[in-house]
mmCIF file of C-alpha atoms and ligand atoms in Angstrom:
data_model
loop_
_atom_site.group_PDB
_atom_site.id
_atom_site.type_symbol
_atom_site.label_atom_id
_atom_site.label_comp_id
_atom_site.label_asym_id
_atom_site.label_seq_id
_atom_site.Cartn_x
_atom_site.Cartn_y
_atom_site.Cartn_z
ATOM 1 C CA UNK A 12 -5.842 -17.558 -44.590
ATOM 2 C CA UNK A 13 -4.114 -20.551 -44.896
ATOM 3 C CA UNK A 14 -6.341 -24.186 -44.199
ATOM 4 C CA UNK A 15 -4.880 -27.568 -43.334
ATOM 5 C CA UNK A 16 -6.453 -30.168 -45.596
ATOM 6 C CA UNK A 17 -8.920 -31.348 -43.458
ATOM 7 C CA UNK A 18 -10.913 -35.372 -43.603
ATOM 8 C CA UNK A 19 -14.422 -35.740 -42.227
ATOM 9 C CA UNK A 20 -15.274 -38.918 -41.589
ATOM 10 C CA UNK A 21 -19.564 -39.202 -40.562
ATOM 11 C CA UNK A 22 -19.467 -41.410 -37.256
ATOM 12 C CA UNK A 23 -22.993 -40.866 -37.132
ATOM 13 C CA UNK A 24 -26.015 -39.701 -39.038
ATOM 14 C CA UNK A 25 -29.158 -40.385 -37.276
ATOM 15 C CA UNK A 26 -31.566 -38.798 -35.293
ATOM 16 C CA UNK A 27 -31.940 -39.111 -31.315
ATOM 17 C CA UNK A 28 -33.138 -42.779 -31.564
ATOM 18 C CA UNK A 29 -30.757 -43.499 -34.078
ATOM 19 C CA UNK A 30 -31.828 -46.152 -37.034
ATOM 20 C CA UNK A 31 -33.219 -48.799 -36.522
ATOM 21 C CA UNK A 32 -35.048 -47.677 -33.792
ATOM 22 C CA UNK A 33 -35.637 -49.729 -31.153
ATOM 23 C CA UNK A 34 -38.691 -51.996 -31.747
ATOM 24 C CA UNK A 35 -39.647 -50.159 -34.597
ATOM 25 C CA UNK A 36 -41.319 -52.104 -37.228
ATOM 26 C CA UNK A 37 -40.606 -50.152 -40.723
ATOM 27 C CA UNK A 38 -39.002 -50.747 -43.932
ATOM 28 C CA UNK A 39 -36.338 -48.836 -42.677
ATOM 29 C CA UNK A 40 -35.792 -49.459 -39.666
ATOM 30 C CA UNK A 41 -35.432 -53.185 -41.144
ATOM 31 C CA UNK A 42 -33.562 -52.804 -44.584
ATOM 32 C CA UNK A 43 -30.201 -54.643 -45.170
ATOM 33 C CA UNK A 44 -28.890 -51.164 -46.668
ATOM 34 C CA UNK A 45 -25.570 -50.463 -44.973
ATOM 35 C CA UNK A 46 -26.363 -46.633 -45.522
ATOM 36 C CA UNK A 47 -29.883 -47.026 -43.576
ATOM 37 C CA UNK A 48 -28.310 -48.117 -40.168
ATOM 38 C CA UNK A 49 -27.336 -44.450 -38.523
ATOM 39 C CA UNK A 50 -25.681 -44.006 -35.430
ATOM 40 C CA UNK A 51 -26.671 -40.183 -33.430
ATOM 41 C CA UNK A 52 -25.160 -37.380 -34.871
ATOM 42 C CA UNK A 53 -21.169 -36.921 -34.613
ATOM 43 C CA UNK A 54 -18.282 -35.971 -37.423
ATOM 44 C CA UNK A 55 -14.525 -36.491 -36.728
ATOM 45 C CA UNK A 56 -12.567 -33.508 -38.118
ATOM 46 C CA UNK A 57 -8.816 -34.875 -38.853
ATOM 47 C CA UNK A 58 -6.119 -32.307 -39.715
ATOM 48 C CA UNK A 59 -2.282 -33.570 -40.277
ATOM 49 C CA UNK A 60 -1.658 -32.475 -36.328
ATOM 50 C CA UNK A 61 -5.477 -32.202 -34.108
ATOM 51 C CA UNK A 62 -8.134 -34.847 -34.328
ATOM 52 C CA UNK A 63 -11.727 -33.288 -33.104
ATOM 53 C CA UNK A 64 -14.736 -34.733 -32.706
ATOM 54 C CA UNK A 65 -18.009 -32.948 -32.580
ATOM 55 C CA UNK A 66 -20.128 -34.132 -29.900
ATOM 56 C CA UNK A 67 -20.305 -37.352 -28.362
ATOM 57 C CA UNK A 68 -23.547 -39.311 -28.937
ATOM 58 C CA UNK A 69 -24.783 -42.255 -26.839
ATOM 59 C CA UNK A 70 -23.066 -44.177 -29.366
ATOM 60 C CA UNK A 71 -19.181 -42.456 -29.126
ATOM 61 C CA UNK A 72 -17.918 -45.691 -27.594
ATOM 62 C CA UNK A 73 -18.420 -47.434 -30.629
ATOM 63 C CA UNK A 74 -18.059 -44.661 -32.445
ATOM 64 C CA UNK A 75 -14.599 -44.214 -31.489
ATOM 65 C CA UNK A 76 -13.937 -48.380 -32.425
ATOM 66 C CA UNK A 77 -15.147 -48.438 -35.369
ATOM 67 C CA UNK A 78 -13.411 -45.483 -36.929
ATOM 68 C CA UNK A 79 -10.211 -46.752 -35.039
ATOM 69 C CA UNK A 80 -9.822 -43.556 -33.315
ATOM 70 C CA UNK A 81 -5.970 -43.710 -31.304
ATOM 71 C CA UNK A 82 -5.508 -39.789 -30.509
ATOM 72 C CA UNK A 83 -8.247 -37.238 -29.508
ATOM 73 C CA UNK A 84 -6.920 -33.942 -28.984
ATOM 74 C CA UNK A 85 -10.503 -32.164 -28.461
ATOM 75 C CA UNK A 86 -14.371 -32.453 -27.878
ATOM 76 C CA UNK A 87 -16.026 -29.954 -29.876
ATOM 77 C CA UNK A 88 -20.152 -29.484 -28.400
ATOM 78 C CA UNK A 89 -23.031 -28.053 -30.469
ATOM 79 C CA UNK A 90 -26.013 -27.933 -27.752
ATOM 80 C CA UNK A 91 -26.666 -30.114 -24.717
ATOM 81 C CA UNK A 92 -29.363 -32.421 -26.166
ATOM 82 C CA UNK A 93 -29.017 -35.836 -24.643
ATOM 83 C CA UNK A 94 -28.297 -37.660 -28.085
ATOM 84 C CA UNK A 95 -25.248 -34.802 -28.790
ATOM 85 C CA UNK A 96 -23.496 -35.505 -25.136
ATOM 86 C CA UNK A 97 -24.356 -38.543 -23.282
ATOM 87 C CA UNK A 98 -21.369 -40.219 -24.445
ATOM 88 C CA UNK A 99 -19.129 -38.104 -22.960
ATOM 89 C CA UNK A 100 -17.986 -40.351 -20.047
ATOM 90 C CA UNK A 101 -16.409 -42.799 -22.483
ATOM 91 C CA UNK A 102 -12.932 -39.842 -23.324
ATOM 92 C CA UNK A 103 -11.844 -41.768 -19.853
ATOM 93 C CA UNK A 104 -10.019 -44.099 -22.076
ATOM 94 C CA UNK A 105 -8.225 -41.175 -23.907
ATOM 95 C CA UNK A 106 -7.213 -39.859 -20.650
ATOM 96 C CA UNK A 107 -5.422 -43.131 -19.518
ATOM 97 C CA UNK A 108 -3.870 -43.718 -22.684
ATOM 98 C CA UNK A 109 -3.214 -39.999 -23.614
ATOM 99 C CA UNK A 110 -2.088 -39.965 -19.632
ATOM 100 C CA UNK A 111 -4.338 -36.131 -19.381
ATOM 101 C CA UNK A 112 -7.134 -34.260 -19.198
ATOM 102 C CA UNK A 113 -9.329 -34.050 -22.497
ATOM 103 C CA UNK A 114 -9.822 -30.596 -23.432
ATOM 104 C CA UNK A 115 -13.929 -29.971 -24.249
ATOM 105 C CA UNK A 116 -15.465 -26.723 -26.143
ATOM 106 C CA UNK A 117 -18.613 -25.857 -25.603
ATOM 107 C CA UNK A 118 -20.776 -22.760 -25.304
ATOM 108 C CA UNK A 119 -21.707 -22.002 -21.445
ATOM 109 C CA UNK A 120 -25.479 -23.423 -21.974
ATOM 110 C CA UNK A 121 -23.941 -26.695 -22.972
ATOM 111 C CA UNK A 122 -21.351 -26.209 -20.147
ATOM 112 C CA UNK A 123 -24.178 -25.969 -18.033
ATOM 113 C CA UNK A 124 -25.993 -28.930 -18.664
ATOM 114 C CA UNK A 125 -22.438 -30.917 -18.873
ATOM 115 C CA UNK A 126 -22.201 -30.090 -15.188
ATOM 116 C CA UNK A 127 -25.626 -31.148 -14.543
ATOM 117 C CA UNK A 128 -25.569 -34.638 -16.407
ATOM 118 C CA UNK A 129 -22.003 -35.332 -15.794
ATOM 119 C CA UNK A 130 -21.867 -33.902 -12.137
ATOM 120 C CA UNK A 131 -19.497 -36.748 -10.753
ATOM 121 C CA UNK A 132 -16.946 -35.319 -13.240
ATOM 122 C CA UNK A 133 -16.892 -32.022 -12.060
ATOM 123 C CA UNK A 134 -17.044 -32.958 -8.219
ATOM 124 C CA UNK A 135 -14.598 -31.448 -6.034
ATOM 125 C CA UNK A 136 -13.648 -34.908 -4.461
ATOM 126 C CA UNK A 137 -13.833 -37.270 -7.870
ATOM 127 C CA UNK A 138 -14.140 -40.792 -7.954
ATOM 128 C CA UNK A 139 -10.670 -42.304 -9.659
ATOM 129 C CA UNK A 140 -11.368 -42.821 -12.878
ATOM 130 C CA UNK A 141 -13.740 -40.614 -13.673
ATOM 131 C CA UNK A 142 -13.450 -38.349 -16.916
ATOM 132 C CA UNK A 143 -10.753 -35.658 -16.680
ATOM 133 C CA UNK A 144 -12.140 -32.659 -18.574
ATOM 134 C CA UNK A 145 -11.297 -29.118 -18.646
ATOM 135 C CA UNK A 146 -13.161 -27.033 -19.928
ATOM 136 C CA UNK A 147 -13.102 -23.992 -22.683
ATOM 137 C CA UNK A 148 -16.221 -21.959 -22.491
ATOM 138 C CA UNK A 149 -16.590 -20.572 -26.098
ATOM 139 C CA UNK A 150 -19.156 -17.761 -27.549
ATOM 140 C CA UNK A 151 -18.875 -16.543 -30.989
ATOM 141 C CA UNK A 152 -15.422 -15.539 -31.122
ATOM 142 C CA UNK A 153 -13.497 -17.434 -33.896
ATOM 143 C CA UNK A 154 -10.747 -20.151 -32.115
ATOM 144 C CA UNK A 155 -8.245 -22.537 -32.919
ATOM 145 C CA UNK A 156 -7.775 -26.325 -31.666
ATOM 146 C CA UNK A 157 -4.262 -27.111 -32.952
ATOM 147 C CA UNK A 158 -4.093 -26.025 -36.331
ATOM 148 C CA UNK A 159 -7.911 -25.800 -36.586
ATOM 149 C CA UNK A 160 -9.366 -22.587 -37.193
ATOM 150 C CA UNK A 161 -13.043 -22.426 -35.840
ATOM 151 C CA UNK A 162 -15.569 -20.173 -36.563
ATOM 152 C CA UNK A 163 -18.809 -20.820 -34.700
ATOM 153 C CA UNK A 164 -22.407 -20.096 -36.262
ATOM 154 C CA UNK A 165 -25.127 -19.655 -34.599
ATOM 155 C CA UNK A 166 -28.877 -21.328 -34.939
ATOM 156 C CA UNK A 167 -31.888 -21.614 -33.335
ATOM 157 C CA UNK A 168 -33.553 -25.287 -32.463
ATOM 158 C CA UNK A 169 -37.070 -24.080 -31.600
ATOM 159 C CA UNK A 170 -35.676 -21.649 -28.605
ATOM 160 C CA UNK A 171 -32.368 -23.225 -27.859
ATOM 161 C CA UNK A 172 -29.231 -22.014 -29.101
ATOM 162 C CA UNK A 173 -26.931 -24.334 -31.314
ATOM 163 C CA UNK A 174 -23.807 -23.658 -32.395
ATOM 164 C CA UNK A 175 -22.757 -24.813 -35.974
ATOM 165 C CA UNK A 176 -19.231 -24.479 -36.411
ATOM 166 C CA UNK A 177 -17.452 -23.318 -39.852
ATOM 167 C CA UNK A 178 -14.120 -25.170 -40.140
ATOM 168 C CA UNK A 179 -12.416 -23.449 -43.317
ATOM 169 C CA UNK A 180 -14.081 -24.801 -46.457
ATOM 170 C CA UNK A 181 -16.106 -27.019 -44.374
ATOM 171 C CA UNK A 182 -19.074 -26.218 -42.208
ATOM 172 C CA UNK A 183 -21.176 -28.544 -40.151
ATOM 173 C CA UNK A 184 -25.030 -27.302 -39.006
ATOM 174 C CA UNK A 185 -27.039 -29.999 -37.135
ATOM 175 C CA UNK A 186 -30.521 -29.837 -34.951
ATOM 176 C CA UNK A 187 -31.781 -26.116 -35.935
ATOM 177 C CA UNK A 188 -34.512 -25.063 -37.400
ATOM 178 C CA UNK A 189 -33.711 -21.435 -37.870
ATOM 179 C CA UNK A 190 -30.912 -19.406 -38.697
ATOM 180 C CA UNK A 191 -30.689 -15.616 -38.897
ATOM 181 C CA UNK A 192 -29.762 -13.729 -42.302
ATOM 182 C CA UNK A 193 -26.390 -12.682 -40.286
ATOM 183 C CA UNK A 194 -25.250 -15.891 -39.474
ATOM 184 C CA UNK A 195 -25.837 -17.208 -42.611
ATOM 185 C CA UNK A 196 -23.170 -14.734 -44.020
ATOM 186 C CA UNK A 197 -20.532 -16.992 -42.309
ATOM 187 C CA UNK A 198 -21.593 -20.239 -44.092
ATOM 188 C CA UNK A 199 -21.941 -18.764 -47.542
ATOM 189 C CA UNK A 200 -18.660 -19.442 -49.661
ATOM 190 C CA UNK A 201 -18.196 -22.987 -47.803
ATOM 191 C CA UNK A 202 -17.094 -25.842 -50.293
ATOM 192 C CA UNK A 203 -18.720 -28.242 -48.737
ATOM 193 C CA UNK A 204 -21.891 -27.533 -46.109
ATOM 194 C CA UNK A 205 -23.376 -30.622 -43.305
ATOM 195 C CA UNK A 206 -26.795 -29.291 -43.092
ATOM 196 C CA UNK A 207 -29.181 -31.482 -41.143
ATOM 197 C CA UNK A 208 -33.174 -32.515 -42.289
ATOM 198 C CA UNK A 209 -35.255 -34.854 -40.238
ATOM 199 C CA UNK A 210 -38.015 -35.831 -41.726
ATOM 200 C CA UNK A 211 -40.360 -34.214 -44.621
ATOM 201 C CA UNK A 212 -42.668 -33.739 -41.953
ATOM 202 C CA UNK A 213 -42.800 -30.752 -40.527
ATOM 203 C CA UNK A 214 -41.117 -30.595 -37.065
ATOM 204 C CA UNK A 215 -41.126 -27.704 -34.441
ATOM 205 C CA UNK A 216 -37.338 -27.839 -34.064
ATOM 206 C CA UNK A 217 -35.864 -29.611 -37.091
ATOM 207 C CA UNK A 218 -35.328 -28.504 -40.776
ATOM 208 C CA UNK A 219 -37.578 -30.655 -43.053
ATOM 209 C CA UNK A 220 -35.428 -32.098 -45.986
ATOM 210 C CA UNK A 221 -37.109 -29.163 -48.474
ATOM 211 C CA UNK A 222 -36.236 -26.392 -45.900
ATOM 212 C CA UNK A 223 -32.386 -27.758 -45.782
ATOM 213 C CA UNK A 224 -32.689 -28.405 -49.428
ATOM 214 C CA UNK A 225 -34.102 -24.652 -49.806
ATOM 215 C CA UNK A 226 -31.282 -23.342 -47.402
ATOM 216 C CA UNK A 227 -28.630 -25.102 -49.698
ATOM 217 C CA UNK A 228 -30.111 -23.328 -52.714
ATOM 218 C CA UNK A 229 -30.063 -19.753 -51.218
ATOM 219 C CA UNK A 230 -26.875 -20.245 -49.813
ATOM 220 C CA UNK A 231 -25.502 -21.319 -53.161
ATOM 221 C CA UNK A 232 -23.415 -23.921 -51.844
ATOM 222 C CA UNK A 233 -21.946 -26.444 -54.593
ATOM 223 C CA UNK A 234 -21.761 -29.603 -52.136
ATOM 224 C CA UNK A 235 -24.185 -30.358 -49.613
ATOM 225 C CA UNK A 236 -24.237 -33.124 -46.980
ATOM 226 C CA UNK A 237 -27.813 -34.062 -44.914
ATOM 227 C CA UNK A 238 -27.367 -35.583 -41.429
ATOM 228 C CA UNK A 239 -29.565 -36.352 -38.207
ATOM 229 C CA UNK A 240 -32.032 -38.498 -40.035
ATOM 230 C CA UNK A 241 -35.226 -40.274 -38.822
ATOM 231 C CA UNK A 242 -36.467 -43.524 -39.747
ATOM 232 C CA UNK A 243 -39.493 -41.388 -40.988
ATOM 233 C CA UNK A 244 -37.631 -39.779 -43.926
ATOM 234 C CA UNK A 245 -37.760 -43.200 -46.078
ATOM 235 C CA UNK A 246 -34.708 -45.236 -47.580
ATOM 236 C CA UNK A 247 -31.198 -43.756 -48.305
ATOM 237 C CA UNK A 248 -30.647 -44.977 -51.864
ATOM 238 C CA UNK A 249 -34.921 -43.681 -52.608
ATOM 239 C CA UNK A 250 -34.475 -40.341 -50.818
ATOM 240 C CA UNK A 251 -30.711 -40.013 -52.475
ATOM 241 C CA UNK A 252 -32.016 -40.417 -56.301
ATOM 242 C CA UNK A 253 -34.478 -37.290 -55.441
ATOM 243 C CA UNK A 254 -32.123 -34.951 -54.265
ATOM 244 C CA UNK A 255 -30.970 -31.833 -56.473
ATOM 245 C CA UNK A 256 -27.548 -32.466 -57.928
ATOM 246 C CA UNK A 257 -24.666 -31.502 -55.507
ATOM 247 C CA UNK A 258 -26.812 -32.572 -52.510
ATOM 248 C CA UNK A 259 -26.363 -36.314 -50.676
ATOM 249 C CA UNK A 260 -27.811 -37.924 -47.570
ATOM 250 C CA UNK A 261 -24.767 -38.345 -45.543
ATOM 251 C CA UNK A 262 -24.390 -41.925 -44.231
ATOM 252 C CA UNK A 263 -22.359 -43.471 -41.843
ATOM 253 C CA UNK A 264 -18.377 -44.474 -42.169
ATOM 254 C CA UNK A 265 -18.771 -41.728 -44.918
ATOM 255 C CA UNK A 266 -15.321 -39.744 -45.310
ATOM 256 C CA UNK A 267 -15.541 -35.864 -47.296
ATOM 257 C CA UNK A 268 -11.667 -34.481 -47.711
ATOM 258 C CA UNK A 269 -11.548 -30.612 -48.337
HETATM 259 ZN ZN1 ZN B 306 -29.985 -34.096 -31.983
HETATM 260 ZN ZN1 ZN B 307 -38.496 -47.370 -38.085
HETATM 261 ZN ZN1 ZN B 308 -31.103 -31.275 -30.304
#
């Protein structure tokens, strides 16, 4: 199959409080390091025709600003976790300038909690003004967004299901802790994987950094991205200079062309 050349650009790369944290008093939360300052989790996927982003963080106002995002053709969801979707009501200003509705794919738990969270959007009677969605229920099934070709993956977060998504040569895992021997068939031959690691602590719903570094290994992928990164994981460039060759801590404003 044929693949548009695709750019990644990393709006995001922090965990649910995002770094610095709020109040928090640690070396990282108060280096001058660029790299350490991580909005939530988010990638924009840019093809020559379909711009996607993947999820849309409490932080996808700025998000969209600072990467200078003009044309959004999709929203792409993993899993309904607060940091992944509260953003969501900010696509209003790509439906007035776009003049329609923004198209959003999401599996039907996400869907679900989408119409919980975001329940004035989905109103019979709206408000004016108010996001204009409409919405794709996806499972499994491979699908296209313009000239994207999507393959989803699934993982587990603790008991939730997450979806991962394989985008040709590119694949892009955050917030799981598990994922079955079958789905890992569809990420092995990726050029480039997003995998994401938390913390070296253990965590009941996260990868540590050695489980995604492990994970990497078995799936023998060359280039390897980490993402949704806690405060508790240390400094980018100290963390960086111990990581196997072919692996990086993903930062943000960070662009990956396959
Ligand atoms: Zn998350
Ligand atoms: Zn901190
Ligand atoms: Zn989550």
């Amino acid at each position: 199959m044929q693949f548009p050349p695709l750019k990644i650009t990393f709006l995001g790369t922090g965990t649910s409080t995002g770094i610095p944290m709020i109040a928090c008093p640690c070396a990282v939360c108060h280096s001058t390091d660029k790299k350490d300052k991580r909005l939530r989790s988010s990638i924009l996927i840019e093809s020559p025709t379909t711009t996607i982003v993947v999820d849309t963080t409490p932080d996808f106002r700025y998000q969209m600003l600072r990467a200078d995002v003009k044309k959004l053709d999709a929203v792409l969801f993993t899993h309904p976790h607060k940091d992944h979707i509260a953003g969501l009501d900010d696509v209003r200003a790509f439906n007035f300038f776009q003049h329609r509705h923004m198209p959003v794919y999401a599996n039907e738990l996400t869907i679900e909690g989408l119409r919980r969270e975001f329940g004035y959007a989905f109103a019979d009677k709206r408000y004016p003004g108010v996001p204009n969605l409409s919405m794709h229920p996806i499972t499994l099934e491979p699908f296209s967004i313009g000239d994207i070709f999507i393959t989803p993956i699934l993982v587990w977060h603790l008991k939730m299901p997450v979806y991962g998504f394989r985008f040709g040569p590119f694949t892009y895992i955050t917030d799981a802790n598990r994922i079955e021997e079958g789905e890992k068939e569809k990420i092995r031959g990726s050029q480039v994987l997003v995998l994401h690691a938390l913390r070296r602590e253990n965590h009941i719903s996260h990868f540590t950094l050695s489980e995604a570094i492990a994970t990497v290994h078995q799936l023998e992928i060359e280039t390897a991205y980490f993402t949704h990164i806690s405060h508790q994981l240390g400094l980018h460039h100290v963390i960086e200079k111990e990581l196997p060759e072919g692996m990086h801590l993903a930062y943000d404003e960070l662009v990956v062309n396959v």
